Tab-separated table of C-alpha atoms in Angstrom:
chain	number	residue	atom	x	y	z
Y	1	PRO	CA	-23.431	-20.515	251.143
Y	2	PRO	CA	-26.241	-17.984	251.003
Y	3	ARG	CA	-28.207	-17.369	254.206
Y	4	SER	CA	-31.412	-18.561	252.588
Y	5	THR	CA	-29.784	-21.933	251.939
Y	6	LEU	CA	-28.649	-22.424	255.544
Y	7	PHE	CA	-31.627	-21.026	257.443
Y	8	PRO	CA	-33.817	-24.147	257.013
Y	9	TYR	CA	-31.007	-26.256	258.476
Y	10	THR	CA	-30.587	-24.032	261.513
Y	11	THR	CA	-34.320	-24.278	262.098
Y	12	LEU	CA	-34.224	-28.062	261.686
Y	13	PHE	CA	-31.297	-28.500	264.078
Y	14	ARG	CA	-32.914	-26.192	266.633
Y	15	SER	CA	-36.089	-28.285	266.476
Y	16	ILE	CA	-34.050	-31.455	267.105
Y	17	TRP	CA	-32.484	-30.192	270.332
Y	18	GLN	CA	-35.810	-28.714	271.434
Y	19	HIS	CA	-37.442	-32.114	270.859
Y	20	LEU	CA	-34.721	-33.866	272.851
Y	21	SER	CA	-35.049	-31.326	275.676
Y	22	GLN	CA	-38.823	-31.488	275.800
Y	23	ASN	CA	-38.762	-35.296	275.844
Y	24	ARG	CA	-35.859	-35.690	278.266
Y	25	SER	CA	-38.000	-37.648	280.753
Y	26	VAL	CA	-38.958	-40.143	278.043
Y	27	TYR	CA	-35.304	-40.796	277.189
Y	28	LEU	CA	-34.446	-41.249	280.863
Y	29	ALA	CA	-36.415	-44.497	280.792
Y	30	ASN	CA	-33.668	-46.041	278.642
Y	31	PHE	CA	-30.565	-43.915	279.211
Y	32	THR	CA	-28.754	-42.316	282.132
Y	33	ALA	CA	-29.223	-38.619	282.825
Y	34	HIS	CA	-25.587	-38.117	281.873
Y	35	GLU	CA	-26.127	-39.729	278.448
Y	36	VAL	CA	-29.348	-37.821	277.768
Y	37	ASP	CA	-27.903	-34.480	278.815
Y	38	TRP	CA	-24.813	-34.966	276.637
Y	39	ALA	CA	-27.017	-35.916	273.669
Y	40	ILE	CA	-29.029	-32.730	274.166
Y	41	GLN	CA	-25.850	-30.642	274.459
Y	42	ASN	CA	-24.412	-32.220	271.314
Y	43	ALA	CA	-27.603	-31.274	269.468
Y	44	VAL	CA	-27.141	-27.707	270.733
Y	45	ILE	CA	-23.579	-27.678	269.386
Y	46	VAL	CA	-24.708	-28.890	265.949
Y	47	GLU	CA	-27.284	-26.098	265.818
Y	48	GLN	CA	-24.637	-23.568	266.938
Y	49	ALA	CA	-22.176	-24.750	264.282
Y	50	THR	CA	-24.764	-24.373	261.543
Y	51	TYR	CA	-26.049	-21.019	262.762
Y	52	GLN	CA	-22.609	-19.469	263.240
Y	53	THR	CA	-22.092	-19.383	259.466
Y	54	ILE	CA	-24.910	-16.833	259.164
Y	55	ALA	CA	-24.800	-15.254	262.639
Y	56	PRO	CA	-23.149	-12.031	263.764
Y	57	SER	CA	-19.421	-12.372	264.472
Y	58	TRP	CA	-19.899	-12.363	268.268
Y	59	TYR	CA	-22.167	-15.431	268.163
Y	60	ARG	CA	-19.283	-17.913	268.025
Y	61	ASP	CA	-17.674	-16.480	271.157
Y	62	GLN	CA	-20.988	-16.513	273.010
Y	63	ALA	CA	-21.549	-20.143	271.980
Y	64	MET	CA	-18.030	-21.174	273.061
Y	65	ALA	CA	-18.545	-19.549	276.470
Y	66	SER	CA	-21.963	-21.157	276.828
Y	67	ASN	CA	-20.566	-24.603	276.002
Y	68	LEU	CA	-17.741	-24.235	278.499
Y	69	GLU	CA	-20.225	-23.096	281.156
Y	70	TRP	CA	-22.347	-26.176	280.448
Y	71	ILE	CA	-19.341	-28.476	280.832
Y	72	MET	CA	-18.378	-26.768	284.093
Y	73	GLN	CA	-21.921	-27.229	285.426
Y	74	GLN	CA	-21.612	-30.965	284.755
Y	75	ASN	CA	-18.448	-31.021	286.866
Y	76	PRO	CA	-19.065	-28.894	289.988
Y	77	GLY	CA	-15.880	-27.714	291.626
Y	78	ALA	CA	-13.770	-28.557	288.602
Y	79	ARG	CA	-11.376	-26.176	286.932
Y	80	ALA	CA	-10.860	-25.810	283.214
Y	81	VAL	CA	-8.070	-24.714	280.923
Y	82	VAL	CA	-9.143	-23.380	277.551
Y	83	TRP	CA	-6.676	-22.908	274.735
Y	84	ALA	CA	-7.947	-20.276	272.329
Y	85	HIS	CA	-6.750	-17.425	270.173
Y	86	ASP	CA	-6.202	-14.136	271.999
Y	87	GLY	CA	-9.176	-12.592	270.250
Y	88	HIS	CA	-11.424	-15.124	271.955
Y	89	VAL	CA	-10.011	-15.046	275.493
Y	90	TRP	CA	-9.682	-11.315	275.998
Y	91	LYS	CA	-12.240	-9.556	278.168
Y	92	GLU	CA	-13.500	-7.135	275.538
Y	93	PRO	CA	-17.281	-7.035	275.009
Y	94	GLN	CA	-18.663	-9.906	272.931
Y	95	ALA	CA	-15.478	-12.005	273.222
Y	96	MET	CA	-15.698	-15.390	274.925
Y	97	GLY	CA	-13.457	-14.042	277.671
Y	98	SER	CA	-15.888	-11.257	278.521
Y	99	TYR	CA	-18.675	-13.779	279.149
Y	100	LEU	CA	-16.388	-16.000	281.233
Y	101	ALA	CA	-14.985	-13.048	283.216
Y	102	THR	CA	-18.513	-11.868	283.980
Y	103	ASN	CA	-19.509	-15.309	285.276
Y	104	HIS	CA	-16.269	-16.172	287.065
Y	105	GLY	CA	-14.771	-12.847	288.131
Y	106	SER	CA	-11.190	-13.123	289.341
Y	107	ASP	CA	-11.295	-16.910	288.863
Y	108	TYR	CA	-11.080	-16.255	285.123
Y	109	VAL	CA	-7.400	-15.800	284.322
Y	110	VAL	CA	-5.852	-15.363	280.896
Y	111	PHE	CA	-2.238	-16.232	280.236
Y	112	GLY	CA	-0.371	-16.221	276.980
Y	113	GLN	CA	2.219	-18.304	275.277
Y	114	ILE	CA	4.950	-17.294	272.899
Y	115	PHE	CA	6.918	-19.284	270.388
Y	116	HIS	CA	10.674	-19.131	269.945
Y	117	ALA	CA	10.527	-20.167	266.314
Y	118	GLY	CA	8.079	-21.265	263.676
Y	119	ASN	CA	4.832	-19.955	262.276
Y	120	TYR	CA	1.230	-19.852	263.329
Y	121	ASN	CA	-1.652	-18.588	261.218
Y	122	ALA	CA	-5.001	-18.064	262.899
Y	123	VAL	CA	-6.460	-16.313	259.877
Y	124	ALA	CA	-5.864	-17.038	256.212
Y	125	PRO	CA	-3.798	-14.344	254.483
Y	126	ALA	CA	-5.825	-11.776	252.580
Y	127	GLY	CA	-5.550	-12.023	248.897
């Protein structure tokens, strides 16, 4: 879809999570902090998903790293395993891995897997 078609939606979704964030204390009267914070984060993810269709290519990786960081903050001391394509986990600038390596240093470890047989397509064939 054309950018002009999607931009109003990104603005709308951003306003929803901003409203939830700004009114967090109001929602805490009826919901736990855990429930409110997850609702706010889910609104962030909806805005990210809409915006990524018109954003620069690095935006998706930045959003994935940000979401993982948020989850880790909700679970202090926890460890995470993320399964992603090599283009996302590497430590090159603007890849998700570069953001995670910056924040976690040597605690960020990338390991790969190989397949003995079969096919895997991360990107649709050109044509």
